[in-house]
Structure formats: structure tokens, C-alpha cells
XYZ file of C-alpha atoms in Angstrom:
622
model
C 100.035 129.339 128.666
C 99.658 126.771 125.542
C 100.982 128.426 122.325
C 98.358 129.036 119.772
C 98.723 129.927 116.089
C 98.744 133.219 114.646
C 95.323 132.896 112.166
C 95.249 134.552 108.954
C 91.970 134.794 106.514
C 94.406 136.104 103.815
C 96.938 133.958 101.685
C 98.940 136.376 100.807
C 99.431 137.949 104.341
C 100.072 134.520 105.765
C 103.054 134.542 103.160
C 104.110 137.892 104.336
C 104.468 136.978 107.719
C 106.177 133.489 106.407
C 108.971 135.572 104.455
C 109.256 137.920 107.497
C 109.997 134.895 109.820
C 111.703 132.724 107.649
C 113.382 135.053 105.142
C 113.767 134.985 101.168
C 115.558 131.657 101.506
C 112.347 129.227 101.698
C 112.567 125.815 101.355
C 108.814 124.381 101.481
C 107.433 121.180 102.573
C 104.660 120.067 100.856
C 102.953 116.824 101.836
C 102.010 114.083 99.433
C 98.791 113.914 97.655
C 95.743 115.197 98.739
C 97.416 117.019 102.062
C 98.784 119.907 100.562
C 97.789 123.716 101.754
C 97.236 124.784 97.970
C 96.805 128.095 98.602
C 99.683 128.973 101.014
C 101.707 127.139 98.079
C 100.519 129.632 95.639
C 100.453 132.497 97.837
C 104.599 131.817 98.410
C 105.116 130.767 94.768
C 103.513 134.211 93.422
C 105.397 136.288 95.743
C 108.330 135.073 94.603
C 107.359 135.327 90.881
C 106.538 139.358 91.694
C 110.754 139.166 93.740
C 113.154 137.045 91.965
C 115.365 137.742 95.232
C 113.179 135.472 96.918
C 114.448 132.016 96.397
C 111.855 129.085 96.942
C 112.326 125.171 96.699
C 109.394 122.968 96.929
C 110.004 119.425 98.446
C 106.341 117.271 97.570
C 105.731 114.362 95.964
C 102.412 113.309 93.826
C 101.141 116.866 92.738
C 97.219 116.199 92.096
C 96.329 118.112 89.032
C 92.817 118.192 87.009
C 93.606 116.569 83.992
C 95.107 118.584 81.129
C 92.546 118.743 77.893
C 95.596 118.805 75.994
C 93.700 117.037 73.088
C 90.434 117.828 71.141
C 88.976 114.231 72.274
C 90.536 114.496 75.686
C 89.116 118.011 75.683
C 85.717 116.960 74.606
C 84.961 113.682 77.138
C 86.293 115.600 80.320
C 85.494 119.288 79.775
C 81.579 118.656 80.183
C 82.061 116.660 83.507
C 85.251 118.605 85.262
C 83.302 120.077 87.701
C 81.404 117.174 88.937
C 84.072 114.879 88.306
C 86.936 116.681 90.342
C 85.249 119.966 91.912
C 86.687 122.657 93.156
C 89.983 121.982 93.765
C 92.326 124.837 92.940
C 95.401 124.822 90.699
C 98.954 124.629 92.076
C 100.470 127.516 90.234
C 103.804 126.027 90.251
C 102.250 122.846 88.232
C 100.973 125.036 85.646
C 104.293 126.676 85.175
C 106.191 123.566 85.376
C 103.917 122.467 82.066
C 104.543 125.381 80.570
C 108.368 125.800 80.805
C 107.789 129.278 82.486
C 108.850 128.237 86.047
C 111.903 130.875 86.980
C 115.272 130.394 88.320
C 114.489 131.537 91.978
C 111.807 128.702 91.715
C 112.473 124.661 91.753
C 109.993 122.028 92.367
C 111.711 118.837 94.167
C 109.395 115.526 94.003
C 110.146 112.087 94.736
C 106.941 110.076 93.546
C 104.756 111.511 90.560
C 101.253 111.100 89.147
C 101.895 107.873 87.069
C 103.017 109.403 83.633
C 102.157 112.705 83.866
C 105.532 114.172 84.227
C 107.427 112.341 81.270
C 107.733 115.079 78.452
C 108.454 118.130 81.076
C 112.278 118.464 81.713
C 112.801 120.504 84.529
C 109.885 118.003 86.421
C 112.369 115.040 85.059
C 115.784 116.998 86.371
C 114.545 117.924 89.502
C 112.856 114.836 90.837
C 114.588 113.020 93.529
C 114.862 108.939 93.627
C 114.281 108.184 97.258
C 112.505 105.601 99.659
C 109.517 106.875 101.070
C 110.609 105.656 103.869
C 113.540 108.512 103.820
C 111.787 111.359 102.744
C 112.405 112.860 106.022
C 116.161 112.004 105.819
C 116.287 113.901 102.880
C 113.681 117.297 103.744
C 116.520 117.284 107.013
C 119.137 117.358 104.927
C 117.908 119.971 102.870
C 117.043 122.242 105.981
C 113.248 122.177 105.221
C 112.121 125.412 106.803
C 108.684 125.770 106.318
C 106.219 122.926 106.170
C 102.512 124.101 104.585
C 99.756 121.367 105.288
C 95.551 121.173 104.694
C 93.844 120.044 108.878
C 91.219 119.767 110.052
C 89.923 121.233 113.097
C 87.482 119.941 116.148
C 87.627 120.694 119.495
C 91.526 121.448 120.846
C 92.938 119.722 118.249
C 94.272 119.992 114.803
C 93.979 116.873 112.721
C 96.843 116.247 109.441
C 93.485 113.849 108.345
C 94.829 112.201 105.040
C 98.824 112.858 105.696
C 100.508 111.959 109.061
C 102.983 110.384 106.840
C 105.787 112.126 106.571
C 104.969 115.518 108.942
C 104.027 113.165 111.503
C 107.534 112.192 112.024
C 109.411 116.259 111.223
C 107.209 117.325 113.892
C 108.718 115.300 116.376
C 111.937 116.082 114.808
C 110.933 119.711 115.927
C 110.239 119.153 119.159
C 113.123 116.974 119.519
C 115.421 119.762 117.974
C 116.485 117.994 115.415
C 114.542 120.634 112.747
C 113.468 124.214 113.028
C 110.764 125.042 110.447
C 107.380 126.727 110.607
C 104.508 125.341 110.250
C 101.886 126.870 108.343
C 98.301 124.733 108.508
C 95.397 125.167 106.297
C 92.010 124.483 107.712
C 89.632 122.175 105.484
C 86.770 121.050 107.588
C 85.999 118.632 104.907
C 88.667 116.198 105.863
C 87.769 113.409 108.098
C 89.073 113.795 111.280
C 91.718 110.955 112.339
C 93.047 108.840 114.569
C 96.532 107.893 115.426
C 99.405 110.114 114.362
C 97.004 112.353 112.845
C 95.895 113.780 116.083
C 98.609 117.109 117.045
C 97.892 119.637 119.777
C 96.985 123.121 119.427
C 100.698 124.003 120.026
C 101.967 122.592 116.705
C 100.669 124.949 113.759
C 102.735 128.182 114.332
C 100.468 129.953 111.204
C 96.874 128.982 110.517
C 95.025 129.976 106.912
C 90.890 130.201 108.260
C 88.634 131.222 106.099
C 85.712 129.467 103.621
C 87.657 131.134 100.625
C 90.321 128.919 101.455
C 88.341 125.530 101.902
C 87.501 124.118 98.778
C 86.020 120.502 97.774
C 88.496 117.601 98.160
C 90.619 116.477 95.487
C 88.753 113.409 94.120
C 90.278 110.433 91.935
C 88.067 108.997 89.948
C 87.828 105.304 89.829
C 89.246 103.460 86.613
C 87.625 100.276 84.809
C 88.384 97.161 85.957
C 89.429 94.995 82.969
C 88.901 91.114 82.580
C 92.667 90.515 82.815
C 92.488 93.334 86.250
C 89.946 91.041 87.370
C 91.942 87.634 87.007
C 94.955 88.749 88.718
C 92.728 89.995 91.262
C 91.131 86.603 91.787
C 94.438 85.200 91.322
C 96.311 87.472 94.042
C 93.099 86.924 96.774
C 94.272 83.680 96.973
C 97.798 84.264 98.277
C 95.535 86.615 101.803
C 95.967 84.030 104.290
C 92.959 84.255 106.949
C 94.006 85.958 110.213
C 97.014 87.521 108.417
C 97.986 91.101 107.170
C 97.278 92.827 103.753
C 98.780 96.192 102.061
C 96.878 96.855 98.764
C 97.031 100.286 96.730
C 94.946 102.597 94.624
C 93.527 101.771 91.144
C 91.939 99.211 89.469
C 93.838 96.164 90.495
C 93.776 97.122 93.989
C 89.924 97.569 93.230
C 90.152 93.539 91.954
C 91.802 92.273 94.421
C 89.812 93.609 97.243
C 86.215 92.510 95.214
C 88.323 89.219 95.007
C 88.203 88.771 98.370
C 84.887 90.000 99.236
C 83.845 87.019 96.382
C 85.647 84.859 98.424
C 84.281 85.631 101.455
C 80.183 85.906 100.852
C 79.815 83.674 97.588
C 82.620 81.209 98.181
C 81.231 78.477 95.389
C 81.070 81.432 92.361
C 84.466 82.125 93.701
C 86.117 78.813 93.746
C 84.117 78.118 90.325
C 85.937 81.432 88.476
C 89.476 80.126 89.895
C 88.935 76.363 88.293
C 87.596 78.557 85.484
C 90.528 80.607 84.749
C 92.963 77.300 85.629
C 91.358 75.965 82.503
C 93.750 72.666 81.289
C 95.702 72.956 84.520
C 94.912 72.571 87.662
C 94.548 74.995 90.066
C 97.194 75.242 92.688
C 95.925 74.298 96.038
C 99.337 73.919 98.115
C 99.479 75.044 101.925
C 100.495 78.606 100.427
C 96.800 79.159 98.723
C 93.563 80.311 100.917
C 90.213 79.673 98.923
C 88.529 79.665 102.152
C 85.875 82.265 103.818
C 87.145 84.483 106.251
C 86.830 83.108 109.714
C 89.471 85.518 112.083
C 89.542 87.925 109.126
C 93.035 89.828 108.061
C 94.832 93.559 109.449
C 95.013 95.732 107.087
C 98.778 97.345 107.156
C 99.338 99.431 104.517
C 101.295 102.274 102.853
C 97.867 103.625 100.981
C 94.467 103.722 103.208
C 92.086 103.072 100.106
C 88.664 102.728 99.040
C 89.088 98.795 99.272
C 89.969 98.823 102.912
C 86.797 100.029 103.341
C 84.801 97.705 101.843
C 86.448 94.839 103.297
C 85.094 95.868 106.528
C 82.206 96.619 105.799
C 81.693 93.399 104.331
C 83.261 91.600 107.560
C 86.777 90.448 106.255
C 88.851 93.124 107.542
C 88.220 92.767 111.770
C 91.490 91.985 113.006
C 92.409 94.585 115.377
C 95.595 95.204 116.163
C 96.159 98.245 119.198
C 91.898 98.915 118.237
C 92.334 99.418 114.747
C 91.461 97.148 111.703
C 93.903 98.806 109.641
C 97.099 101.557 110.118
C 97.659 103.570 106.959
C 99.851 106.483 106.061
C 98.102 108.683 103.520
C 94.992 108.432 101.491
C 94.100 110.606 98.430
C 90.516 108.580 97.275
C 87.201 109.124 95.390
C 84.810 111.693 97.443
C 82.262 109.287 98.155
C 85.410 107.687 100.310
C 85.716 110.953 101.831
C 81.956 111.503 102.730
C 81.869 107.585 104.063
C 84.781 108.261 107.002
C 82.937 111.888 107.602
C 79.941 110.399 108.245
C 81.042 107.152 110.339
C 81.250 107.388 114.044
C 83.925 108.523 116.267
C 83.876 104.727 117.439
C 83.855 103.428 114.091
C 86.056 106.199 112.541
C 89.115 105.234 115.180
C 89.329 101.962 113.686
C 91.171 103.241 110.614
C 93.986 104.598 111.999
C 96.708 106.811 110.326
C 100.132 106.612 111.220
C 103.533 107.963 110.231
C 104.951 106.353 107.394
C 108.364 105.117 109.426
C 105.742 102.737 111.427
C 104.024 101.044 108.053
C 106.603 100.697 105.780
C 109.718 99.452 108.335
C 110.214 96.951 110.527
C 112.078 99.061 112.560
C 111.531 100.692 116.074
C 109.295 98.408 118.293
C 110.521 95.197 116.065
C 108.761 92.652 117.607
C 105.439 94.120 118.205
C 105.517 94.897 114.602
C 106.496 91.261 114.137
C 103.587 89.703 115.791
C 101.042 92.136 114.494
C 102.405 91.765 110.708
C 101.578 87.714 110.703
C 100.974 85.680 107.086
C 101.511 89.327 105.653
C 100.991 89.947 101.867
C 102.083 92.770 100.531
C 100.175 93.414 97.436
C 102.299 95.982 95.018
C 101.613 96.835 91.213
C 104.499 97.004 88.821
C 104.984 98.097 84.913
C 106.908 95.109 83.863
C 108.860 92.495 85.230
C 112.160 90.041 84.038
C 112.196 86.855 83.304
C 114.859 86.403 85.808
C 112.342 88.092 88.263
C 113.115 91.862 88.589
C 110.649 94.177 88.632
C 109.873 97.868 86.992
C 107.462 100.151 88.430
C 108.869 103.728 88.503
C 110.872 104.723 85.542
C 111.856 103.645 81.767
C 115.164 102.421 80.996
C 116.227 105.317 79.165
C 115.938 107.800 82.373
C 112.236 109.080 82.474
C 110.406 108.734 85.622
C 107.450 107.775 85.583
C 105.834 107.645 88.761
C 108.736 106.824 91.718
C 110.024 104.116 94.259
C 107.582 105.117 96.755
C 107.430 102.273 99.539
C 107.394 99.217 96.976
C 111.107 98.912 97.784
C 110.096 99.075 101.931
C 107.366 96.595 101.423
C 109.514 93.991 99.774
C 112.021 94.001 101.980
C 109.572 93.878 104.782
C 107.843 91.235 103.155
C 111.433 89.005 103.146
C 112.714 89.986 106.834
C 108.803 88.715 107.978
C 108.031 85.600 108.820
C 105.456 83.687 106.315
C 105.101 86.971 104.671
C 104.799 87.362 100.618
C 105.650 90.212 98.445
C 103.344 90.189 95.838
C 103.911 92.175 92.707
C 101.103 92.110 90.186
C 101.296 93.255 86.583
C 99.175 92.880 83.058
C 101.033 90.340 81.195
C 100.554 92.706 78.282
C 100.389 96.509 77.237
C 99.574 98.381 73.959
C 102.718 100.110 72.370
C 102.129 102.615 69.305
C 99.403 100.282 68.101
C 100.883 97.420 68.610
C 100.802 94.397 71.806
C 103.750 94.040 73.684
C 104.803 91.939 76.704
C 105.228 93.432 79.885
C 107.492 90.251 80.698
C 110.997 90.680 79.167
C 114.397 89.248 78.938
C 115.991 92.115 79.920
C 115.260 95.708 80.798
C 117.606 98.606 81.493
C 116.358 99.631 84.463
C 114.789 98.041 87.577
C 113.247 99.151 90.783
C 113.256 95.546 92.444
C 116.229 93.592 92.228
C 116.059 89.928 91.577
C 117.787 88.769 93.941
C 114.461 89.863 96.090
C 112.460 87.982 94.223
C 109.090 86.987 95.692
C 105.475 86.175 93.830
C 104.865 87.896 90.497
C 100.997 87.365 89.559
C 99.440 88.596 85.958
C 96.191 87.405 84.759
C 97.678 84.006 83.498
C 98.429 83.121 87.406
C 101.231 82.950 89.985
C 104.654 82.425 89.429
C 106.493 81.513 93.108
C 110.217 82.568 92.428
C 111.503 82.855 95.877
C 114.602 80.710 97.201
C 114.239 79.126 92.948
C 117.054 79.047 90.720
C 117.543 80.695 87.723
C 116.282 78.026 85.291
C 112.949 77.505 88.107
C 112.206 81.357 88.505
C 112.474 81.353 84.232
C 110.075 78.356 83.716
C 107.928 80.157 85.900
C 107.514 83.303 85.366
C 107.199 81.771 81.202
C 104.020 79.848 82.768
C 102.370 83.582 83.569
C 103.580 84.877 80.293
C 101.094 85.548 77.091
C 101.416 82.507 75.148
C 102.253 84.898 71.890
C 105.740 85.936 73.492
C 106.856 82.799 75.138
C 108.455 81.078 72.640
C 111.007 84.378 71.962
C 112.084 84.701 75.524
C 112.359 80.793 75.658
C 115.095 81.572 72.808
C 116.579 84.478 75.116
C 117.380 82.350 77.870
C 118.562 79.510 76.066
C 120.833 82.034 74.120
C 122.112 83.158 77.384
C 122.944 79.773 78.890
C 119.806 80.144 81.667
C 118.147 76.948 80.815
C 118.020 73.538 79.667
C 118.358 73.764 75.721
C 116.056 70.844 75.431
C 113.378 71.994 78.003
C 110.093 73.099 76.527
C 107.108 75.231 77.838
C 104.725 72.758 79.222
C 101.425 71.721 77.192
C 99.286 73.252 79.875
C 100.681 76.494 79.733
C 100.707 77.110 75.830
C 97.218 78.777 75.967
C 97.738 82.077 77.985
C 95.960 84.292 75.568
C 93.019 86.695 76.149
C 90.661 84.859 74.450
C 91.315 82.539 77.284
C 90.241 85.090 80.072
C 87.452 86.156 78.069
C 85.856 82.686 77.978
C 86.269 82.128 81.837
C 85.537 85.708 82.744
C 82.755 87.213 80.730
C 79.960 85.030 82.026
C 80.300 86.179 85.220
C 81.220 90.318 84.176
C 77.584 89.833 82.110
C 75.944 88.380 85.103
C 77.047 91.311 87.194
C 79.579 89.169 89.208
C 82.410 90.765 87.969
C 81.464 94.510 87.493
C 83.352 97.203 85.290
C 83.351 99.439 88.436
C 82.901 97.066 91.766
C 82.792 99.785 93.748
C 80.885 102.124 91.756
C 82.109 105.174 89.958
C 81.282 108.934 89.256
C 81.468 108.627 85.394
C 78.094 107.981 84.047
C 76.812 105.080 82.066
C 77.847 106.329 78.348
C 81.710 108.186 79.668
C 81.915 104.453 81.357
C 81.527 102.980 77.988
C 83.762 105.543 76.633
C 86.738 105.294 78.377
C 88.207 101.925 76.778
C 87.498 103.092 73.476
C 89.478 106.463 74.571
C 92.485 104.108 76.419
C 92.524 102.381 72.547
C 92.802 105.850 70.826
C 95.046 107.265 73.148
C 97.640 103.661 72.502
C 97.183 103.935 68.255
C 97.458 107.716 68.048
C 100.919 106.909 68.418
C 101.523 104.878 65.377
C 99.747 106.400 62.206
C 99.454 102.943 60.717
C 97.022 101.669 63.413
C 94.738 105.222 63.473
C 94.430 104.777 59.762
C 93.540 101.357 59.954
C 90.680 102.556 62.830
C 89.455 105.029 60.373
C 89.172 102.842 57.632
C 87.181 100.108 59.897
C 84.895 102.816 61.289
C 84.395 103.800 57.740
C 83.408 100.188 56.906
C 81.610 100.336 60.652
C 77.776 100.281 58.870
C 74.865 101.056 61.085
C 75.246 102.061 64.934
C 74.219 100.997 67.980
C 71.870 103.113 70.742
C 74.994 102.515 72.995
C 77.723 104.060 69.861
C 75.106 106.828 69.193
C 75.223 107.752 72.886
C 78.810 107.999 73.267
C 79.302 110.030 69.952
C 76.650 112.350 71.244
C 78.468 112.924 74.197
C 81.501 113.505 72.431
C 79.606 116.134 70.278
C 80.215 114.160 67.512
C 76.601 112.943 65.934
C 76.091 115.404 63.564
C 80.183 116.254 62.528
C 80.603 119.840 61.295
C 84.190 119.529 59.540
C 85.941 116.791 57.940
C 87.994 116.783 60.993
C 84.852 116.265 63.297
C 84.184 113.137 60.622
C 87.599 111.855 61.228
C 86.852 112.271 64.578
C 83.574 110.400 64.692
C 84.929 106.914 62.540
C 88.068 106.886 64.304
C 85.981 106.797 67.602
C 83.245 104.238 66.044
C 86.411 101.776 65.375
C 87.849 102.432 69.267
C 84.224 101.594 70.950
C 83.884 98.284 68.927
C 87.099 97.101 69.359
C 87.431 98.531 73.125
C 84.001 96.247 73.214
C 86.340 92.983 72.373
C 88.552 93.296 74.739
């Protein structure tokens, strides 16, 4: 007779009988991202708040968390829309506690990839996080004797369904059933996920504990979409080029991954507007068109192979690039944690349509490994499309940490996909950054001489795109991958680092930046770009976006405040031009009404209400 779980309605009694099995030594597995059985979490974590004899260690990675209103503006844009922005989703009480210092002794919180910068200032989150591969997260929850694993499925007919996160359980089940691991498994059902194909699909015999009950289901955690910038939107255009038809793609979440995939859909169905925009933002050079570039419409369309199943994936097929099956399925994916109307588009597709998106562990996306040369043929003209925080001008890269220590989001599978990328054949690792950032008020390149930390080595070295183009460093020396990656630099830093690497003996002392590249500024962008964002070409939001017209025009303002409130110089000198600021706009009157901050109550509130005036006009110029 087929095992079946034991099915609880009540948290807290599924915890009991958890503790009972597995005794007060509990070492939780939590999937990544949106997968995570919130309330068996909290059950656990609050029973062994109430018995400090119980001793619980969470192994997770990205905790999803409605954002903190830790500051009166912050407070005031998101505290009207929290509900319709992110739902119901309920709190991890371990999160909160983290935050707060107040997490005990008999509690510790393992991760090994955060939400991008929200962990910096908290110490114990900092101490406790674990640098690791994707890749060998299982390695290291097998180490660690992982005895309980707590996961959101879904449910429909005999099966269960891990939905959104095969990638990682996936793999410790077998593990179980191979004996290699003894855990329970505790599964949460959430009929809201969309049911999955692939590795996704367990039996009935897996869960050994089931939570069941509509207390327990609650709305899916939903990430908004971010603004697409002008300089998001040239790399985007610039990176489209380097998907070869018939080939492979991995993309990832946020607004560049948004770019790039619009990119190609640009390609595809208005070719002409496309190719136009590239000779555009070429401006006094011209644009590459070696064997290596693809301006072309999609005849055999690309595979989508990728880490992340995102919101762009989607689109892609549905607008009749993304059709190369491999096994039946347009794209393999390991996770996705996306927007809800995401969500409702899988729910809604059918079965047919549904099992062409199929999920798989993430030892089969992000290795080479096990069934080699099926992989090989099925990963052809691959590009591997990764973002990163800054880059060298010797060609490493910086995506997860800052060089004094703090993490600041984790390795993840960049690492994996890189050296896939290099062990492929005619496959490109692409990492894509902004050429700049703001620092406490001021601009600062995101392309340096040095940096003391790094997450990709230089010696694996591959494409590096930012809005100024592509810089091809692979199998170049030194003195080629510096020239370069100076030709994708903002003009206003060039001539420093030229100094740098003449200093350091990298260079030809007489070689000079050439002509053609002396104009990477954003003014430049701005003049090829903005016709086409004002004729609707190049939208804010491509794919749309759950923030309404006025919080849409309010979130670059907020990004400016949220870069000068470190440096008192630069919020001074926003006062003082939203003093100066004269007579608004409907569009400025909107915003400040929204922020509850038309008619100002305090001199704080007026503070409030110039300092914002300055942000929207100059957020407007950028």
C-alpha cells in the first residue's frame, strides 16, 4: 500500500509531531525564494523561542520579505499600496528577528544568496551566510545533516507538485530514496501555484507531513517589476545582439533581463526600428556586424536554458522567438519567484501549453555534468546572459559582495554559468552592468582598476556589455581586454584608469583612447534613446507593471533621494533647487499628493515636499 502523508490543518501541531520525530536538534531546509512553507517555518521557529532546549538551524537562501518602511518617504509611497502591491504573504518570523537583533542562541539562520542589499547592516545575517555555488547547495545541506526539509506544493490529482522550486529538493529527494539523506519532509499545500512539469512532478509517497488548510494558503509572493532605464534599455539592445538564432539563452529577473528580452522581441517583429536604434546608439562608430552579432529575425527561434524561469521567457514565446524544443519543452528552468500576473498566466495556460516550461533540478541547468553530451547538443550558440555590480578593467567581475566583506546578494549560479559558457562550444558568457552608479550624491564608475573582491576571475573572461556597447575580452591580452573594456567605459572616467594601467605597466604609454570612443556619456544615450521611449518603443515598464501611473513616476525621483540622503551636501543642494523649483506641474502635484505631501503640516513635511520637487525633476533628466 503507497505511503501517504500524515495531514495536519494546524501549524503548530504539524511542528509537534516534527519535534516528536525528529527531536530538539532540527536542522531545516528551506527552499529558495518563493517555495518556502512560511508557516511550518514559523510554527518551528516559535516553538523554539517558547524552549531554548530546542536547537533550530535554518538552511535557505533569498528570504522574500515585504519591504521595510524603515523611512518616513519609504513609509509614505509603499504603505498605501502594500496590500495590492505584495498581498497576503505572511512574515517569516525569523526575518523579523534577524532585523531586529532579537534572534536567540538556540536559533541561526544559514543563507547562501540574499535579496540584493537587504542584508548589509544586520550582523548575524552577514556572519551566518554561507559563500557557496548553487550548484552545491545540496553538498553542503548533506553535510550539515539537513533533517527536515519544509516546502509550499501544489496538489492535483495523485500528485504533489514543488511548482516554483524543484531546484534544490528535487535532487535531496533522490538523495532520500537513494539513502544518501534521512530527513522529513513536511509540504505545504498552496493551490495557487502553477502546477509543473519536469522535476516538479513527485508522487504521493514523498511528503511524509502535509499542512491543508485555506488558513495556510495565502496569495503568492509577488515582485514587483522595476523601471527600465535608457542606459537598461541600451545594454539590452546591445546584449540581443550577441542571441544567435537557433541557439540557447539564460536571462534573469529585473530590469535588464526585462531589456534584453523586449530587445529581442524588437528584433524579431519590427526588425528596421531595431536595426535603426543599434546604428543609433553606435553613433560616430560603426556598429559591429562580425559573424559573432545576430540583427536578424528569428527564423528556428532559441531554447531557453536557464537558472531563473522569468517573466521574459514568457513573452518570448508568446511572441514566437522562444520555440526551440528541446525533450518538448521551450525552456528548462530551476526556480521562479515573479510578478502575480506571471503566476495567473502559467495557471491559466493549458496542460499542453503549460508542459512546455519545464522545471528541473538545478544540477541539470547550471552543469554540464551527467548526460554531457545531450546537454552539449541541446546547449548550441548558448548565451548566458548574467548581471554584475562592477567589473575590472582587466575583466573581473563583482556581483555578490563589497570588498570590505559585506554580502550583498551571493554567487548563486553566475559562477556555473560562466564556466558552462567556456567548456561549450560557440557559447558566450555575457555579463552586463551600468557603466555608472550614484555614490553618496555623487557618479561613480562601475568599471575600476582594481577592486578587492571578485566573484568572476579574469582569467574567465568572456563579453562584458554596459550601455556604451560590447567589449569581447576572451582569448585577448591584457593591453586588448584594457582597450576594450575603456571603449564601454563613461567617457568622464576613462582618462583616470588610462593613467592606472599605464602606471601599472598594462599598456602602451603612448596609446590613446580612440576618437570614436571619447563620447560615452548619457547625454549620448539620451539623444539615441528618447525618441523612441516617447514614441512608446521603448517603454518604462515593457511588460507592464502593478505600480500605477503617478508611484511609476515616483520611483526615480525616490532611487535619487534614496542615493543623496547619503551625503548631506547633495540633499541640501536638492532642497535648495526645489526651493528655487517655481510653479508645478499636474504630473509633480500628483506625486506629492500621493506622498501626502500637497498641503505640508510641519516644517519637516516642507522639507519633505522641496526635497522631493528637486528628485522628480532631476529623476525626469535622466
Amino acid at each position: 500500500m503507497e505511503k501517504k502523508p500524515v495531514v495536519y490543518s494546524c501549524p503548530d501541531a504539524l511542528a509537534s509531531d516534527i519535534i516528536r520525530r525528529a527531536g530538539k536538534r532540527i536542522q531545516l531546509a528551506l527552499p529558495l525564494g518563493l517555495g518556502k512553507a512560511n508557516h511550518i517555518a514559523n510554527a518551528l521557529v516559535e516553538r523554539a523561542l517558547a524552549d531554548p532546549s530546542i536547537n533550530l538551524q535554518i538552511f535557505t537562501a533569498l528570504t522574500l520579505e515585504r519591504p521595510e518602511l524603515n523611512s518616513e518617504l519609504k513609509r509614505r509611497f509603499f504603505e498605501p499600496a502594500l496590500n495590492r502591491l505584495f498581498g497576503d504573504y505572511p512574515d517569516l518570523v525569523y526575518a523579523k528577528l534577524l532585523r531586529m537583533g532579537k534572534l536567540p542562541q538556540n536559533i541561526v539562520v544559514n543563507e547562501f544568496f540574499f535579496l540584493a542589499g537587504q542584508w548589509l547592516k544586520i550582523p548575524a545575517a552577514q556572519q551566518q551566510y554561507i559563500p557557496v555555488n548553487y550548484s552545491h547547495a545540496l553538498d553542503c545541506l548533506l553535510d550539515n545533516g539537513v533533517n527536515v526539509l519544509a516546502q509550499l506544493v501544489t496538489h492535483e490529482g495523485d500528485e504533489y507538485n514543488l511548482s516554483c522550486n524543484p531546484d534544490i529538493t528535487a535532487d535531496l529527494l533522490r538523495a532520500r530514496r537513494t539513502g544518501r539523506a534521512r530527513f522529513l519532509f513536511a509540504a505545504q499545500i498552496n493551490r495557487q501555484l502553477p502546477f509543473m512539469y519536469g522535476d516538479s512532478q513527485i508522487g504521493t509517497q514523498e511528503p511524509d507531513l502535509l499542512l491543508e488548510s485555506p488558513d495556510s494558503e495565502h496569495e503568492l509572493y509577488s515582485a514587483p517589476k522595476r523601471p527600465v532605464s535608457l542606459a537598461d534599455q541600451a545594454i539590452g539592445l546591445h546584449a540581443s545582439r550577441l542571441v544567435r538564432d537557433g541557439g540557447t539563452l539564460q536571462i534573469g529577473i529585473g530590469s535588464i533581463g526585462d531589456a534584453v528580452s523586449h530587445a529581442l522581441i524588437l528584433r524579431h517583429k519590427h526588425n528596421a526600428t531595431f536595426r535603426k536604434l543599434i546604428d543609433d546608439l553606435a553613433g560616430q562608430h560603426t556598429a559591429d556586424n562580425s559573424d559573432h552579432y545576430d540583427d536578424q529575425p528569428f527564423r528556428d527561434g532559441i531554447y531557453g536554458m536557464s537558472e531563473m524561469f522569468v517573466d521574459g521567457f514568457l513573452r518570448l514565446a508568446e511572441n514566437g522567438i522562444l520555440k526551440r524544443e528541446i525533450n518538448g519543452a521551450v525552456l528548462h528552468g530551476a526556480f521562479f519567484v515573479e510578478c502575480r500576473d506571471f503566476y495567473h498566466r502559467l495557471r491559466e495556460m493549458t496542460e499542453k501549453e503549460r508542459a512546455r516550461f519545464q522545471m528541473k533540478a538545478v544540477s541539470f541547468t547550471n552543469e554540464i555534468f551527467g548526460d554531457e553530451m545531450s546537454k552539449r547538443r541541446a546547449r548550441y550558440k548558448a548565451s548566458f546572459i548574467n548581471n554584475a555590480m562592477l567589473a575590472t578593467l582587466r575583466g573581473s567581475v563583482i556581483s555578490d559582495a563589497l570588498e570590505d566583506g559585506a554580502v550583498v546578494s551571493g554567487v548563486g549560479g553566475q559562477y556555473n554559468f560562466v564556466a558552462q559558457a567556456l567548456s561549450l562550444d560557440d557559447a558566450f558568457s555575457i555579463i552586463t552592468l551600468n557603466a555608472t552608479r550614484q555614490s553618496q550624491g555623487q557618479t561613480v564608475s562601475n568599471i575600476t582598476w582594481s577592486y578587492g573582491h571578485e566573484t568572476i576571475p579574469w582569467h574567465l573572461r568572456d563579453r562584458v556589455v554596459t550601455e556604451y556597447g560590447i567589449a569581447k575580452l576572451r582569448g585577448k591580452s591584457d593591453a586588448q581586454a584594457i582597450a576594450a573594456m575603456l571603449s564601454i567605459t563613461d567617457s568622464r572616467f576613462q582618462g583616470d584608469l588610462l593613467k592606472k594601467a599605464k602606471a601599472a605597466g598594462k599598456i602602451d604609454p603612448h596609446w590613446t583612447i580612440p576618437e570614436a570612443y571619447r563620447n560615452n556619456t548619457p547625454d549620448r544615450i539620451r539623444t539615441a534613446l528618447q525618441p523612441a521611449r516617447e514614441a512608446g518603443i521603448l517603454p518604462t515598464f515593457p511588460f507592464g507593471t502593478d505600480f500605477t501611473q503617478t508611484e511609476q513616476r515616483l520611483l526615480p525621483a525616490l532611487e535619487v533621494l534614496k542615493q543623496k540622503s547619503r551625503s548631506k551636501h547633495a540633499l541640501l543642494r536638492l532642497f535648495i533647487d526645489g526651493f528655487m523649483s517655481g510653479d508645478l506641474t499636474s504630473a509633480e502635484t500628483a506625486c506629492l499628493e500621493r506622498m501626502q505631501l500637497n498641503k505640508p503640516a510641519s516644517l519637516k513635511e516642507f522639507g519633505y515636499r522641496k526635497i522631493l520637487t528637486a528628485a522628480l525633476r532631476e529623476s525626469r533628466e535622466l
